[in-house]
Structure formats: structure tokens, C-alpha cells
Amino acid sequence: MSFERIKEKLNILADAAKYDVSCSSSGSKRTNTDNKLGDSSGMGICHSYTEDGRCVSLLKILMTNYCIFDCAYCVTRKSNDIKRAAFKIQEVVDLTINFYRRNYIEGLFLSSGIFKSPDYTMERLIAVAKKLRTEENFNGYIHLKSIPGASDELMWEAGLYADRLSVNIEVPTISGLKLLAPEKKHDDFTRPMLKVKNEIVRHKEEKKVIKSTPKYAPAGQSTQMIIGATGESDKDIMYSATHYYKNYNMKRVYYSGYVPVADDSRLPPIGSQVPMLRENRLYQTDWLLRFYGFGVGEILNKEHPNLDIDVDPKLSWALRNLHLFPVDINMADKAMLARVPGIGMKSVHKIVNARRFRKLNWNHLKNIGIALNRAKYFILCDSSHWEHRDWEAAKIKGRILQNSTGKFRKEYSSQLSLFN
Amino acid sequence: MENAKTLIYDGSFNGFLTAIFVAFEERAQIADIQKNRSGQNGLFSETETVFTNIEKAKRVWNGIQKKNHNAVKKIYFAYLSETRGVELLLYRYIRKLFANFSTYSDFSDGIVLKISQLAKSVGREKHRMEAFVRFQLTQDEIYFANIEPDFDVLPLISKHFRSRYADQQWLIYDVKRDYGIFYDLERVEIVSLDLNEIYSNSIHQSDRLLVDEHNYQDLWNNYFKSTTIRSRINRKLHTQHVPKRYWKYLSEKREAV
């Protein structure tokens, strides 16, 4: 093959795929037996990180960036004047195998612009995955993008070869979708999701009875939404995410701060800043919902439709609920410990273990790795020294901000000085 | 007062476990446990050379394992950190464990916490090596990689690469400690080589590698560049994830070295 031509295609089709945030390569069980190639029985591995700091774990490319649709938020949209290219099926297979053998990647993330029709496109994605599994005996990770509008039969087949399937919902609200992608229907996204969800459930049931039932999308499905392209609130976004977690058994919802790629009056202008801090706060919220036992309504509601930018969502919640504090480190249950700002799940575990041996004091907590600069206003421990002095929320917040050196501090410091 | 003893062992993990056995058996005051090379004897302590005894080592190993599987892993990981004084620290840790096995999770204890942190650092390095090994295909069809990890993690990553690359011959060589692990399609063996060339990822094609090798490195290097989003560049985060000391072995960073 001609490496020069492949290089050119790879540049175009990797560049076009880079706005997809998902890089997960974990959660699948595909153990290497009979000395074949690859193994995805463990946790995922980030093999490198881009200069913007994101994990590189899969060869993330488009099959082609030709597209019949004209969605305003997408670089690959029909009306955009860019170089177009398309991979042959064998080319993607060769790239994946050769990158994998050199330990560059955990596997393949394959998406595509929609050419001819959704089904035609989906068939080609499946062909790559099938070849990797059946001809190359490849046990690495495969994430296939489900093409909106693809038929149920193809979604069924895709799940036989892929570890994960995903359809990007792109715009968090239906009205936003109408505005930015008038040719696509909400139903085009949700129908393949529903099919995949039902198949996963069905395969799990069958597996209980018939052991030889083939794997079906063992790492589940995920979706992604663009943040800050339309005027939705954080509440809209997180309620939408919760909907997908609940009703489609999503493994992950990803939030992607909109990178202006088009001059379009419906969108933020080119050159406007990517809302990275907002994106970060949404991920933190997502985490609180999935692992810390918070309900979405506790964090975002009518009174608080948007997340605080200057403090993280857990701290923000605690400041609004001071009546629940202070929490006694040596007495409180796990659920309540997990709600203390500055205490993560690993610290909760360590606290619960350690306090069986002795009452914990400030020094123990510091050594365990708790962020005392935040936590100290919300806890009691085995010490006469007491930081919780019935201060008002604003006062606590002020003191925490004063003593913190958060990674985004400089971005909001000018705002703060207005109110000082 | 009886003088405290310093035990000298041969530098192997089994040697270390034997030393632990001896320390328990003699109920002696232990001043230190040292590798025979590092010999820094205390002024007033007497030394005793311990000869590695697999049976004794096994008894210590099984003794810990029987009580707590996780503790055994922590001890091995912490040992591989090669931190100065780790042997004595581990001796104290093991003594604590034998006195009360639930001590294992007492993170309010200084020694337990320290061992736990050392094990964690080694675990992180293990994970990084699983990520940052870059195989280069040599003329004789062996996927070859040089590494220079902070800790001695080759024994820990062997299984990972064995199960992942079961159908290709590969060799990972630790330049710093001068030994490697080689998989010949059947088993993994420890090897030591006379390396006259360190295989960092140079821009120039080496004649020991296949031509295609250079092409694939080039493709990967290009892929890495085109997948970066310019408007989101965050070099601090980048170097936090990919520390500079690893760069010379990464084909995607070869221009940056």
C-alpha cells in the first residue's frame, strides 16, 4: 500500500473524528484464548495524551468525511468546503492491527460521515469490525458509532462484533436539534439506542440459560452532547443526561464543549472560547450522580438552573445545605461522608477502615489525603480544635476561594475581584 | 544491651523474604536489612549475611498470603520501589500484620500508610509502562522496546503483555537495570543483552528495523498531531499525563525530544 496516500487520509479522517470525546476502552470482557492477538479483559489504558490533555487510547477515525447531512455544529457537514477522503475497509483493518501490535492503542473507534444512506454507511462500519474479529482474530476493543437512522437488523449485527456502540445525541434538547440539524429527527437517534439496549438485556437473559450465547456489546453504549452551542441550561443538560442513563442504560454520557467550527448565525461565532470550565463542572456533576448518591434535583433545580463556575458542584450543594453539617468523621455513615466537600470515594473507604482502630484527628485525615482546605468547614473529628463556627455560606466560600489554587482559578479571578 | 543486627541479603526478592524469616526466627533486634551491594553498616550493629532459601521464603510468602491476599501484593509492589530503607519498613509492616491482620486497612498508622503509598507509586508506574511501551519491529521479526522506568516493574508487566501479544515475539528491555523479558511465542524469559544501541524513537530510520516500521511510526506520529484540538491546547495537563522523562521512547514525541 502507499503510505503517503494513507497518511493523507489518516490526517483528514482523524482530524474530523477528534471532536468525539469518548476514549473509554474499559468495561469489556474479551479474554485472549488460544494465543491470538489482543485482550480486553482489564481496565482501559490511555497510551498517550494529546497536547490538549485528552486520553488517546483508541485509533479514533472516520470511515469517510463525505456526508449527505448539513448539521450546523459539524465540521463534516455537506456545505463545509473541506478536503474529503474515504478509507477502504482493508486499510482500516491494517492500521488497527499494526498500531495495536506496536502497543500504540487499545483498539479502534470507528465513526463515519453518512454517505449514500445510513444503512449503507453502517454496513461498512460493521464490515471492518467483522473482519477484525473473524479474519484477524482480534480481541482488542472496538467502539462503533451507530449511524442515526440505521436499521434494527444492522444494530443487531454491529453488537456482535463491537464492544461498545454509541449514537451521539449531539444537542441536549429537541428544540435545539430542530434548529441545528433540521434534517435529523430525534427518533433517528433514539431508535438504534433502544434496539441496542433491548438486545443487551436479551443477550444477558439468554446467557443465563445458554452459556454459548455470543457476546453483545459487552461494554454497553454511550452518548455525547455538545455543550454551549444552543442556549440550554445546565439543568436541561443534566436532566437530559439522567434520562439517557435511566431509560437507555447508558454506560456513559459525555459532554463536549462546543468548538466553533462554522460561521453560522445560529451558533457562537468562530473564535469564541470553548466552555471548558463549564464542561468540567458538568462532568463533576455527572460523577456525583453516578457514584456519590446525589439526585439531579438536589444539585440543579428551578432555583439553581446553572452550576456555579467558581466552586465545584459538591461544595456548592454543601453551602446551600449547611443545616446538614458538620458531619462527624468518626460516626457518620458512608453516604454522608461521601457528601462532604473535599472527601472522595477512596477517602471515604480509607476513613471507614481506619476509624475502626482509633478515633481520627486532623492529622490522620490530612495523611489519608483529604482536601482539608475545603473539608474542614464541614466536619468534626477527634480534636478540640473546631473549624465549623456557624459561619455563613458566603463567608466559608470566600475563605475557601482565598486559600485555593484551583486549576481554573485565573479564569475567574477577575470576576471575583468585582465583589471583593 | 544486646546489639541490633543488620541482615545482608543477595538483592533478590526471595533473599529478602528469607531475611524476614531469619529476623522472625532469631527474634533479634533488627537494625536494618540491606542488599549486599549497598552495604552501609551501622557503627554499632553486627551484620549477618542471609543465604537465600526458597523454602523459608515460601513460608513467609504463604504465611502472609493465607491471611490477606491484598497485603501480599502491596508488599511485593512496595519492595519493587527500590526505595532506600524499604526493607526495614516492610519488616515492620509484616510484623504488624502478623500481630493483627486487620491492621492491613489501618490507614491512620504511619507505616501502613507509607507502604500503601509506595505500592501505589509502583502500581502507577506499572500502569504507565503498560501504556508507554512502544514496540518497534526489528529485521528478525521481534517487537522490541526499550524502557527506563523509575521502579523495577518488569516482573509486574510480564503477564499483561503475555496475554495481549500472544501471537508475536516481543522483548521489553529495561536499560536502567540492564535486563529484559522476552516472549518466544511459548513462554516469557528473563534475558540480559549486550545492547550497543538504545532503541529510542529517533527520526532516522535504523537499519535494524523493517522499512515498514518507520512508516508506521510516521503514521502514528501524524495521527497524534491531527487528533489534537488546537483551540483547547493545555500543555501543562499534557506533561502531567505524559512526563517528559518518557518522551524519548515515544514515537509520537520524537520531535519534542
Tab-separated table of C-alpha atoms in Angstrom, chain A residues 198-414:
chain	number	residue	atom	x	y	z
A	198	ASN	CA	-33.070	-4.306	24.340
A	199	GLU	CA	-30.547	-6.622	22.699
A	200	ILE	CA	-28.128	-6.231	25.618
A	201	VAL	CA	-30.891	-7.163	28.023
A	202	ARG	CA	-31.975	-10.094	25.847
A	203	HIS	CA	-28.423	-11.465	25.479
A	204	LYS	CA	-27.851	-11.240	29.210
A	205	GLU	CA	-31.004	-13.226	29.842
A	206	GLU	CA	-30.107	-15.850	27.263
A	207	LYS	CA	-26.601	-16.183	28.632
A	208	LYS	CA	-28.060	-17.319	31.917
A	209	VAL	CA	-29.639	-20.288	30.164
A	210	ILE	CA	-27.333	-20.969	27.208
A	211	LYS	CA	-23.680	-20.404	28.009
A	212	SER	CA	-22.579	-20.228	24.378
A	213	THR	CA	-24.687	-17.138	23.671
A	214	PRO	CA	-22.378	-14.754	21.804
A	215	LYS	CA	-21.261	-11.503	23.388
A	216	TYR	CA	-23.360	-8.492	22.526
A	217	ALA	CA	-21.815	-5.023	23.012
A	218	PRO	CA	-20.306	-6.127	26.348
A	219	ALA	CA	-19.151	-2.610	27.250
A	220	GLY	CA	-22.627	-1.195	26.719
A	221	GLN	CA	-23.492	2.035	24.967
A	222	SER	CA	-22.697	5.676	25.455
A	223	THR	CA	-23.713	9.014	24.003
A	224	GLN	CA	-22.391	12.545	23.748
A	225	MET	CA	-23.898	16.006	23.740
A	226	ILE	CA	-22.483	19.313	22.684
A	227	ILE	CA	-22.392	21.982	25.361
A	228	GLY	CA	-22.836	25.681	24.730
A	229	ALA	CA	-23.901	25.603	21.085
A	230	THR	CA	-27.524	26.355	21.884
A	231	GLY	CA	-28.825	28.254	24.876
A	232	GLU	CA	-29.702	25.321	27.125
A	233	SER	CA	-29.133	25.498	30.893
A	234	ASP	CA	-27.031	23.074	32.932
A	235	LYS	CA	-30.313	21.821	34.339
A	236	ASP	CA	-31.558	20.955	30.826
A	237	ILE	CA	-28.315	19.139	30.120
A	238	MET	CA	-28.173	17.088	33.295
A	239	TYR	CA	-31.868	16.203	33.212
A	240	SER	CA	-31.388	15.041	29.653
A	241	ALA	CA	-28.324	13.002	30.681
A	242	THR	CA	-30.253	11.436	33.566
A	243	HIS	CA	-32.973	10.498	31.109
A	244	TYR	CA	-30.454	8.605	28.966
A	245	TYR	CA	-28.823	6.893	31.929
A	246	LYS	CA	-32.186	5.725	33.167
A	247	ASN	CA	-34.118	4.866	30.046
A	248	TYR	CA	-31.339	3.564	27.814
A	249	ASN	CA	-28.984	2.080	30.424
A	250	MET	CA	-26.157	4.294	29.165
A	251	LYS	CA	-22.720	3.424	30.496
A	252	ARG	CA	-21.530	6.981	29.962
A	253	VAL	CA	-22.834	10.316	28.808
A	254	TYR	CA	-20.087	12.608	27.511
A	255	TYR	CA	-20.216	16.396	27.453
A	256	SER	CA	-18.341	18.177	24.730
A	257	GLY	CA	-17.754	21.912	24.984
A	258	TYR	CA	-18.635	23.300	21.578
A	259	VAL	CA	-15.593	24.128	19.471
A	260	PRO	CA	-16.724	26.710	16.910
A	261	VAL	CA	-16.255	25.093	13.518
A	262	ALA	CA	-18.735	27.045	11.403
A	263	ASP	CA	-19.749	30.585	10.566
A	264	ASP	CA	-23.436	30.277	11.186
A	265	SER	CA	-25.771	32.793	12.761
A	266	ARG	CA	-27.384	30.013	14.813
A	267	LEU	CA	-24.098	29.275	16.572
A	268	PRO	CA	-21.455	31.031	18.689
A	269	PRO	CA	-19.043	32.796	16.296
A	270	ILE	CA	-15.711	31.298	15.264
A	271	GLY	CA	-13.034	32.285	17.728
A	272	SER	CA	-15.320	32.256	20.764
A	273	GLN	CA	-13.916	30.383	23.704
A	274	VAL	CA	-14.588	26.700	24.237
A	275	PRO	CA	-16.582	26.417	27.516
A	276	MET	CA	-14.047	24.116	29.162
A	277	LEU	CA	-14.769	25.074	32.737
A	278	ARG	CA	-18.491	24.550	32.260
A	279	GLU	CA	-17.754	21.185	30.679
A	280	ASN	CA	-15.613	20.291	33.687
A	281	ARG	CA	-18.413	21.199	36.112
A	282	LEU	CA	-20.852	19.025	34.157
A	283	TYR	CA	-18.516	16.031	34.395
A	284	GLN	CA	-18.186	16.637	38.132
A	285	THR	CA	-21.960	16.680	38.424
A	286	ASP	CA	-22.248	13.518	36.337
A	287	TRP	CA	-19.814	11.880	38.750
A	288	LEU	CA	-21.831	12.971	41.797
A	289	LEU	CA	-24.952	11.456	40.286
A	290	ARG	CA	-23.354	8.150	39.349
A	291	PHE	CA	-21.020	7.461	42.258
A	292	TYR	CA	-21.881	9.732	45.174
A	293	GLY	CA	-25.570	9.101	45.597
A	294	PHE	CA	-26.798	12.552	44.652
A	295	GLY	CA	-30.123	13.093	42.894
A	296	VAL	CA	-30.058	15.521	39.984
A	297	GLY	CA	-32.737	17.699	41.611
A	298	GLU	CA	-30.521	18.286	44.634
A	299	ILE	CA	-27.866	19.930	42.517
A	300	LEU	CA	-29.869	21.549	39.732
A	301	ASN	CA	-33.424	22.807	40.121
A	302	LYS	CA	-35.678	25.781	39.491
A	303	GLU	CA	-33.780	27.971	41.933
A	304	HIS	CA	-30.406	26.826	40.633
A	305	PRO	CA	-30.696	26.081	36.914
A	306	ASN	CA	-26.948	26.509	36.348
A	307	LEU	CA	-23.850	25.214	38.098
A	308	ASP	CA	-21.543	27.574	39.925
A	309	ILE	CA	-18.455	28.320	37.953
A	310	ASP	CA	-16.233	29.355	40.841
A	311	VAL	CA	-16.741	26.290	43.050
A	312	ASP	CA	-17.318	22.611	42.321
A	313	PRO	CA	-20.889	21.258	42.468
A	314	LYS	CA	-20.438	19.305	45.689
A	315	LEU	CA	-19.139	22.327	47.540
A	316	SER	CA	-21.891	24.421	46.035
A	317	TRP	CA	-24.502	21.927	47.235
A	318	ALA	CA	-22.976	21.803	50.733
A	319	LEU	CA	-23.005	25.592	51.015
A	320	ARG	CA	-26.716	25.577	50.258
A	321	ASN	CA	-27.345	22.844	52.818
A	322	LEU	CA	-25.326	23.920	55.815
A	323	HIS	CA	-28.027	22.601	58.138
A	324	LEU	CA	-26.772	19.053	57.379
A	325	PHE	CA	-23.288	19.868	58.642
A	326	PRO	CA	-20.980	19.437	60.452
A	327	VAL	CA	-20.512	15.728	59.843
A	328	ASP	CA	-18.699	13.720	62.498
A	329	ILE	CA	-15.930	11.819	60.721
A	330	ASN	CA	-15.840	9.151	63.401
A	331	MET	CA	-19.573	8.492	63.397
A	332	ALA	CA	-21.188	9.364	60.081
A	333	ASP	CA	-22.304	6.719	57.598
A	334	LYS	CA	-20.611	6.287	54.232
A	335	ALA	CA	-23.323	8.084	52.295
A	336	MET	CA	-22.930	11.212	54.361
A	337	LEU	CA	-19.116	11.090	54.339
A	338	ALA	CA	-19.295	10.990	50.552
A	339	ARG	CA	-21.206	14.257	50.606
A	340	VAL	CA	-18.511	16.213	52.398
A	341	PRO	CA	-16.635	18.619	50.085
A	342	GLY	CA	-13.009	17.552	49.735
A	343	ILE	CA	-13.661	13.885	50.504
A	344	GLY	CA	-13.648	11.479	47.561
A	345	MET	CA	-14.875	7.894	47.459
A	346	LYS	CA	-11.382	6.494	48.063
A	347	SER	CA	-11.015	8.642	51.173
A	348	VAL	CA	-14.428	7.502	52.388
A	349	HIS	CA	-13.178	3.948	52.145
A	350	LYS	CA	-9.979	4.772	53.997
A	351	ILE	CA	-11.799	6.661	56.739
A	352	VAL	CA	-14.258	3.855	57.368
A	353	ASN	CA	-11.418	1.347	57.597
A	354	ALA	CA	-9.107	3.465	59.702
A	355	ARG	CA	-11.665	4.589	62.280
A	356	ARG	CA	-12.155	1.017	63.430
A	357	PHE	CA	-8.714	1.283	65.003
A	358	ARG	CA	-8.819	4.698	66.594
A	359	LYS	CA	-10.620	7.997	66.517
A	360	LEU	CA	-9.313	10.064	63.665
A	361	ASN	CA	-7.963	13.553	64.142
A	362	TRP	CA	-6.921	16.306	61.727
A	363	ASN	CA	-3.503	14.793	61.230
A	364	HIS	CA	-4.880	11.390	60.249
A	365	LEU	CA	-7.271	12.992	57.815
A	366	LYS	CA	-4.511	15.039	56.251
A	367	ASN	CA	-2.313	11.959	55.813
A	368	ILE	CA	-5.126	9.955	54.299
A	369	GLY	CA	-5.306	12.613	51.611
A	370	ILE	CA	-8.429	14.610	52.308
A	371	ALA	CA	-8.595	18.135	50.889
A	372	LEU	CA	-8.809	19.785	54.286
A	373	ASN	CA	-8.846	23.287	52.856
A	374	ARG	CA	-12.429	22.543	51.821
A	375	ALA	CA	-13.445	19.757	54.186
A	376	LYS	CA	-12.511	21.429	57.452
A	377	TYR	CA	-15.558	23.713	57.464
A	378	PHE	CA	-17.914	20.753	57.246
A	379	ILE	CA	-16.556	18.168	59.644
A	380	LEU	CA	-15.859	17.279	63.242
A	381	CYS	CA	-13.157	14.849	64.264
A	382	ASP	CA	-11.207	13.792	67.324
A	383	SER	CA	-9.846	17.201	68.132
A	384	SER	CA	-10.902	20.062	70.307
A	385	HIS	CA	-9.968	22.437	67.550
A	386	TRP	CA	-13.144	23.165	65.674
A	387	GLU	CA	-13.348	24.904	62.312
A	388	HIS	CA	-17.080	24.893	61.947
A	389	ARG	CA	-18.122	28.113	63.619
A	390	ASP	CA	-21.596	28.743	62.327
A	391	TRP	CA	-20.204	30.826	59.535
A	392	GLU	CA	-22.491	31.832	56.740
A	393	ALA	CA	-22.148	30.163	53.373
A	394	ALA	CA	-20.706	33.248	51.716
A	395	LYS	CA	-18.039	33.542	54.372
A	396	ILE	CA	-16.986	29.881	54.042
A	397	LYS	CA	-16.909	30.164	50.282
A	398	GLY	CA	-14.785	33.285	50.491
A	399	ARG	CA	-12.260	31.623	52.769
A	400	ILE	CA	-12.040	28.514	50.616
A	401	LEU	CA	-11.527	30.514	47.447
A	402	GLN	CA	-8.914	32.640	49.133
A	403	ASN	CA	-6.882	29.615	50.107
A	404	SER	CA	-7.296	27.538	46.975
A	405	THR	CA	-5.179	27.364	43.889
A	406	GLY	CA	-7.608	25.596	41.578
A	407	LYS	CA	-6.600	24.876	38.033
A	408	PHE	CA	-9.146	27.355	36.686
A	409	ARG	CA	-8.515	29.997	39.314
A	410	LYS	CA	-7.044	32.557	36.990
A	411	GLU	CA	-10.022	32.286	34.675
A	412	TYR	CA	-12.487	33.574	37.211
A	413	SER	CA	-10.255	35.659	39.444
A	414	SER	CA	-11.121	38.853	37.604
